[in-house]
Amino acid sequence: MIDRSKLPFDDLTEHEKLIVVRSELNGRRYVPKTDEEGFSLVRDLLGEKLFRGFTAARLEVAARYRCRPRWGVYGGWKLFYRFECDGDYLCGICVDERRYAVRIRLDRRACAAFERLRDTFSRDTVQWAYDFAPVHGGGRYILLDPEHCGLEAVFRVLALYRIPDRPI
């Protein structure tokens, strides 16, 4: 991995900067400086078809919730686009090579609501993801793949945690 602190980063060519950024992505610690840069990296990682799915999920969260998006770092994913409402984590979109998933926080109340509605969710995708989600403080952080479970299922689960500000 390249140590950026030892490089005259501002003096590098655009191609050299891209090499450094790619190295940091492989080290899973790079946070894009702008949305333009982040979305360009997401397109490169996902390819055009999956990038359209990522964009649809991102725009739908923005349409339904009054929240502030920002780039961050999460686990072993190369990029993480998180949404916060009133300073509280709502969800995030995790991106890696040729795949992305929506990470949703479910507190105790939302987990109880999920259990009541469990049978209304797909067993192969949503229930499975819920059952294997790590428990944290009585709640769970569930990872859903919109390409498999569908965007509406993602938003049904998200609504268990927070009702949309602007229903669509």
PDB file of C-alpha atoms in Angstrom:
ATOM      1  CA  MET A   1       0.000   0.000   0.000  1.00  0.00           C
ATOM      2  CA  ILE A   2       1.193   3.500  -0.803  1.00  0.00           C
ATOM      3  CA  ASP A   3       1.710   5.881   2.125  1.00  0.00           C
ATOM      4  CA  ARG A   4       0.255   9.153   0.863  1.00  0.00           C
ATOM      5  CA  SER A   5       1.922  11.143   3.658  1.00  0.00           C
ATOM      6  CA  LYS A   6       5.291  10.426   2.020  1.00  0.00           C
ATOM      7  CA  LEU A   7       4.185  11.601  -1.436  1.00  0.00           C
ATOM      8  CA  PRO A   8       4.006  15.102  -2.873  1.00  0.00           C
ATOM      9  CA  PHE A   9       0.395  14.279  -3.856  1.00  0.00           C
ATOM     10  CA  ASP A  10      -0.358  17.725  -5.289  1.00  0.00           C
ATOM     11  CA  ASP A  11       2.631  17.419  -7.629  1.00  0.00           C
ATOM     12  CA  LEU A  12       1.531  14.083  -9.117  1.00  0.00           C
ATOM     13  CA  THR A  13      -0.008  13.746 -12.573  1.00  0.00           C
ATOM     14  CA  GLU A  14      -3.684  12.764 -12.807  1.00  0.00           C
ATOM     15  CA  HIS A  15      -2.647   9.229 -13.779  1.00  0.00           C
ATOM     16  CA  GLU A  16      -0.305   8.958 -10.768  1.00  0.00           C
ATOM     17  CA  LYS A  17      -3.052  10.266  -8.459  1.00  0.00           C
ATOM     18  CA  LEU A  18      -5.410   7.609  -9.832  1.00  0.00           C
ATOM     19  CA  ILE A  19      -2.843   4.908  -9.028  1.00  0.00           C
ATOM     20  CA  VAL A  20      -2.578   6.187  -5.443  1.00  0.00           C
ATOM     21  CA  VAL A  21      -6.374   6.279  -5.053  1.00  0.00           C
ATOM     22  CA  ARG A  22      -6.701   2.737  -6.445  1.00  0.00           C
ATOM     23  CA  SER A  23      -4.045   1.572  -3.996  1.00  0.00           C
ATOM     24  CA  GLU A  24      -5.986   3.140  -1.132  1.00  0.00           C
ATOM     25  CA  LEU A  25      -9.218   1.523  -2.366  1.00  0.00           C
ATOM     26  CA  ASN A  26      -7.510  -1.865  -2.263  1.00  0.00           C
ATOM     27  CA  GLY A  27      -6.476  -1.058   1.299  1.00  0.00           C
ATOM     28  CA  ARG A  28     -10.144  -0.189   1.995  1.00  0.00           C
ATOM     29  CA  ARG A  29      -9.424   3.139   3.644  1.00  0.00           C
ATOM     30  CA  TYR A  30     -10.095   5.720   0.963  1.00  0.00           C
ATOM     31  CA  VAL A  31     -12.827   8.331   1.409  1.00  0.00           C
ATOM     32  CA  PRO A  32     -13.659  10.306  -1.763  1.00  0.00           C
ATOM     33  CA  LYS A  33     -13.214  14.065  -1.431  1.00  0.00           C
ATOM     34  CA  THR A  34     -16.207  14.967  -3.633  1.00  0.00           C
ATOM     35  CA  ASP A  35     -19.393  13.309  -4.845  1.00  0.00           C
ATOM     36  CA  GLU A  36     -18.120  13.565  -8.411  1.00  0.00           C
ATOM     37  CA  GLU A  37     -14.990  11.600  -7.523  1.00  0.00           C
ATOM     38  CA  GLY A  38     -16.948   9.096  -5.422  1.00  0.00           C
ATOM     39  CA  PHE A  39     -19.563   8.396  -8.078  1.00  0.00           C
ATOM     40  CA  SER A  40     -16.833   7.992 -10.701  1.00  0.00           C
ATOM     41  CA  LEU A  41     -15.119   5.394  -8.499  1.00  0.00           C
ATOM     42  CA  VAL A  42     -18.451   3.646  -7.870  1.00  0.00           C
ATOM     43  CA  ARG A  43     -19.101   3.461 -11.633  1.00  0.00           C
ATOM     44  CA  ASP A  44     -15.627   1.969 -12.162  1.00  0.00           C
ATOM     45  CA  LEU A  45     -16.155  -0.608  -9.402  1.00  0.00           C
ATOM     46  CA  LEU A  46     -19.700  -1.633 -10.321  1.00  0.00           C
ATOM     47  CA  GLY A  47     -19.963  -1.264 -14.064  1.00  0.00           C
ATOM     48  CA  GLU A  48     -22.753   0.610 -15.799  1.00  0.00           C
ATOM     49  CA  LYS A  49     -25.709  -1.696 -14.982  1.00  0.00           C
ATOM     50  CA  LEU A  50     -25.036  -1.956 -11.243  1.00  0.00           C
ATOM     51  CA  PHE A  51     -24.140   1.738 -11.105  1.00  0.00           C
ATOM     52  CA  ARG A  52     -27.687   2.503 -12.307  1.00  0.00           C
ATOM     53  CA  GLY A  53     -29.018   0.385  -9.421  1.00  0.00           C
ATOM     54  CA  PHE A  54     -26.742   2.167  -6.935  1.00  0.00           C
ATOM     55  CA  THR A  55     -27.921   5.531  -8.279  1.00  0.00           C
ATOM     56  CA  ALA A  56     -31.587   4.511  -8.057  1.00  0.00           C
ATOM     57  CA  ALA A  57     -31.140   3.450  -4.414  1.00  0.00           C
ATOM     58  CA  ARG A  58     -29.243   6.632  -3.544  1.00  0.00           C
ATOM     59  CA  LEU A  59     -31.797   8.923  -5.184  1.00  0.00           C
ATOM     60  CA  GLU A  60     -34.717   7.058  -3.614  1.00  0.00           C
ATOM     61  CA  VAL A  61     -33.286   7.467  -0.095  1.00  0.00           C
ATOM     62  CA  ALA A  62     -32.833  11.178  -0.807  1.00  0.00           C
ATOM     63  CA  ALA A  63     -36.406  11.444  -2.132  1.00  0.00           C
ATOM     64  CA  ARG A  64     -38.000   9.712   0.863  1.00  0.00           C
ATOM     65  CA  TYR A  65     -35.895  11.054   3.729  1.00  0.00           C
ATOM     66  CA  ARG A  66     -34.521  14.468   4.618  1.00  0.00           C
ATOM     67  CA  CYS A  67     -31.006  13.334   5.299  1.00  0.00           C
ATOM     68  CA  ARG A  68     -27.444  14.317   4.641  1.00  0.00           C
ATOM     69  CA  PRO A  69     -25.298  11.931   2.593  1.00  0.00           C
ATOM     70  CA  ARG A  70     -21.541  11.668   2.969  1.00  0.00           C
ATOM     71  CA  TRP A  71     -18.740   9.317   2.066  1.00  0.00           C
ATOM     72  CA  GLY A  72     -17.256   7.183   4.818  1.00  0.00           C
ATOM     73  CA  VAL A  73     -15.495   3.904   5.541  1.00  0.00           C
ATOM     74  CA  TYR A  74     -17.177   0.690   6.652  1.00  0.00           C
ATOM     75  CA  GLY A  75     -15.719  -2.747   7.220  1.00  0.00           C
ATOM     76  CA  GLY A  76     -14.205  -4.532   4.260  1.00  0.00           C
ATOM     77  CA  TRP A  77     -16.140  -2.563   1.650  1.00  0.00           C
ATOM     78  CA  LYS A  78     -14.155  -0.352  -0.727  1.00  0.00           C
ATOM     79  CA  LEU A  79     -16.590   2.583  -0.591  1.00  0.00           C
ATOM     80  CA  PHE A  80     -19.429   3.519   1.755  1.00  0.00           C
ATOM     81  CA  TYR A  81     -22.054   6.198   1.065  1.00  0.00           C
ATOM     82  CA  ARG A  82     -23.914   6.875   4.311  1.00  0.00           C
ATOM     83  CA  PHE A  83     -27.069   8.811   5.084  1.00  0.00           C
ATOM     84  CA  GLU A  84     -27.709  10.624   8.363  1.00  0.00           C
ATOM     85  CA  CYS A  85     -30.992  12.166   9.482  1.00  0.00           C
ATOM     86  CA  ASP A  86     -30.807  14.687  12.314  1.00  0.00           C
ATOM     87  CA  GLY A  87     -27.268  13.480  13.091  1.00  0.00           C
ATOM     88  CA  ASP A  88     -28.434   9.854  13.434  1.00  0.00           C
ATOM     89  CA  TYR A  89     -27.282   7.059  11.094  1.00  0.00           C
ATOM     90  CA  LEU A  90     -30.142   5.954   8.823  1.00  0.00           C
ATOM     91  CA  CYS A  91     -28.523   3.661   6.260  1.00  0.00           C
ATOM     92  CA  GLY A  92     -25.576   3.370   3.932  1.00  0.00           C
ATOM     93  CA  ILE A  93     -24.751   1.914   0.556  1.00  0.00           C
ATOM     94  CA  CYS A  94     -21.685  -0.336   0.636  1.00  0.00           C
ATOM     95  CA  VAL A  95     -19.749  -0.779  -2.611  1.00  0.00           C
ATOM     96  CA  ASP A  96     -17.185  -3.361  -3.664  1.00  0.00           C
ATOM     97  CA  GLU A  97     -16.040  -4.860  -6.967  1.00  0.00           C
ATOM     98  CA  ARG A  98     -19.182  -5.703  -8.981  1.00  0.00           C
ATOM     99  CA  ARG A  99     -21.566  -5.602  -5.987  1.00  0.00           C
ATOM    100  CA  TYR A 100     -23.301  -3.211  -3.635  1.00  0.00           C
ATOM    101  CA  ALA A 101     -25.671  -3.544  -0.690  1.00  0.00           C
ATOM    102  CA  VAL A 102     -27.766  -1.274   1.492  1.00  0.00           C
ATOM    103  CA  ARG A 103     -26.849  -1.422   5.195  1.00  0.00           C
ATOM    104  CA  ILE A 104     -29.800  -0.594   7.451  1.00  0.00           C
ATOM    105  CA  ARG A 105     -29.749  -0.063  11.188  1.00  0.00           C
ATOM    106  CA  LEU A 106     -32.632  -1.713  13.032  1.00  0.00           C
ATOM    107  CA  ASP A 107     -32.977  -0.810  16.714  1.00  0.00           C
ATOM    108  CA  ARG A 108     -34.867  -3.007  19.218  1.00  0.00           C
ATOM    109  CA  ARG A 109     -38.224  -1.509  18.271  1.00  0.00           C
ATOM    110  CA  ALA A 110     -37.574  -2.058  14.544  1.00  0.00           C
ATOM    111  CA  CYS A 111     -36.389  -5.636  15.192  1.00  0.00           C
ATOM    112  CA  ALA A 112     -39.624  -6.361  17.090  1.00  0.00           C
ATOM    113  CA  ALA A 113     -41.616  -4.900  14.180  1.00  0.00           C
ATOM    114  CA  PHE A 114     -39.640  -7.058  11.735  1.00  0.00           C
ATOM    115  CA  GLU A 115     -40.397 -10.185  13.766  1.00  0.00           C
ATOM    116  CA  ARG A 116     -44.129  -9.381  13.649  1.00  0.00           C
ATOM    117  CA  LEU A 117     -43.961  -8.912   9.850  1.00  0.00           C
ATOM    118  CA  ARG A 118     -41.339 -11.583   9.146  1.00  0.00           C
ATOM    119  CA  ASP A 119     -43.578 -13.757   6.966  1.00  0.00           C
ATOM    120  CA  THR A 120     -44.359 -10.848   4.640  1.00  0.00           C
ATOM    121  CA  PHE A 121     -40.689 -10.634   3.590  1.00  0.00           C
ATOM    122  CA  SER A 122     -38.905 -12.944   1.164  1.00  0.00           C
ATOM    123  CA  ARG A 123     -37.378 -15.896   2.978  1.00  0.00           C
ATOM    124  CA  ASP A 124     -34.452 -16.241   0.546  1.00  0.00           C
ATOM    125  CA  THR A 125     -33.322 -12.633   0.698  1.00  0.00           C
ATOM    126  CA  VAL A 126     -34.676 -10.407   3.472  1.00  0.00           C
ATOM    127  CA  GLN A 127     -35.348 -12.976   6.211  1.00  0.00           C
ATOM    128  CA  TRP A 128     -32.007 -14.639   5.554  1.00  0.00           C
ATOM    129  CA  ALA A 129     -30.157 -11.301   5.700  1.00  0.00           C
ATOM    130  CA  TYR A 130     -31.953 -10.420   8.949  1.00  0.00           C
ATOM    131  CA  ASP A 131     -31.157 -13.769  10.580  1.00  0.00           C
ATOM    132  CA  PHE A 132     -27.467 -13.468   9.749  1.00  0.00           C
ATOM    133  CA  ALA A 133     -27.147  -9.776  10.625  1.00  0.00           C
ATOM    134  CA  PRO A 134     -24.901  -9.123  13.615  1.00  0.00           C
ATOM    135  CA  VAL A 135     -26.721  -8.169  16.821  1.00  0.00           C
ATOM    136  CA  HIS A 136     -25.539  -4.868  18.261  1.00  0.00           C
ATOM    137  CA  GLY A 137     -27.026  -3.357  21.417  1.00  0.00           C
ATOM    138  CA  GLY A 138     -30.242  -5.327  21.003  1.00  0.00           C
ATOM    139  CA  GLY A 139     -30.608  -4.215  17.395  1.00  0.00           C
ATOM    140  CA  ARG A 140     -29.140  -5.356  14.105  1.00  0.00           C
ATOM    141  CA  TYR A 141     -27.348  -3.953  11.086  1.00  0.00           C
ATOM    142  CA  ILE A 142     -28.851  -5.733   8.099  1.00  0.00           C
ATOM    143  CA  LEU A 143     -27.242  -5.821   4.629  1.00  0.00           C
ATOM    144  CA  LEU A 144     -29.691  -6.089   1.737  1.00  0.00           C
ATOM    145  CA  ASP A 145     -28.781  -6.533  -1.914  1.00  0.00           C
ATOM    146  CA  PRO A 146     -31.345  -4.517  -3.928  1.00  0.00           C
ATOM    147  CA  GLU A 147     -30.438  -6.460  -7.068  1.00  0.00           C
ATOM    148  CA  HIS A 148     -31.802  -9.634  -5.429  1.00  0.00           C
ATOM    149  CA  CYS A 149     -34.521  -8.522  -3.012  1.00  0.00           C
ATOM    150  CA  GLY A 150     -35.708  -5.439  -4.901  1.00  0.00           C
ATOM    151  CA  LEU A 151     -35.646  -1.791  -3.914  1.00  0.00           C
ATOM    152  CA  GLU A 152     -39.164  -1.864  -2.451  1.00  0.00           C
ATOM    153  CA  ALA A 153     -38.149  -4.584   0.036  1.00  0.00           C
ATOM    154  CA  VAL A 154     -35.197  -2.419   1.082  1.00  0.00           C
ATOM    155  CA  PHE A 155     -37.520   0.510   1.760  1.00  0.00           C
ATOM    156  CA  ARG A 156     -40.051  -1.647   3.618  1.00  0.00           C
ATOM    157  CA  VAL A 157     -37.278  -2.698   6.011  1.00  0.00           C
ATOM    158  CA  LEU A 158     -35.953   0.859   6.263  1.00  0.00           C
ATOM    159  CA  ALA A 159     -39.456   2.126   7.147  1.00  0.00           C
ATOM    160  CA  LEU A 160     -39.435  -0.184  10.192  1.00  0.00           C
ATOM    161  CA  TYR A 161     -36.636   1.965  11.605  1.00  0.00           C
ATOM    162  CA  ARG A 162     -37.774   5.369  10.386  1.00  0.00           C
ATOM    163  CA  ILE A 163     -40.973   6.325   8.605  1.00  0.00           C
ATOM    164  CA  PRO A 164     -40.202   8.302   5.429  1.00  0.00           C
ATOM    165  CA  ASP A 165     -40.411  12.091   5.677  1.00  0.00           C
ATOM    166  CA  ARG A 166     -41.806  12.257   2.163  1.00  0.00           C
ATOM    167  CA  PRO A 167     -43.783   9.164   1.161  1.00  0.00           C
ATOM    168  CA  ILE A 168     -43.580   8.430  -2.551  1.00  0.00           C
TER     169      ILE A 168
END
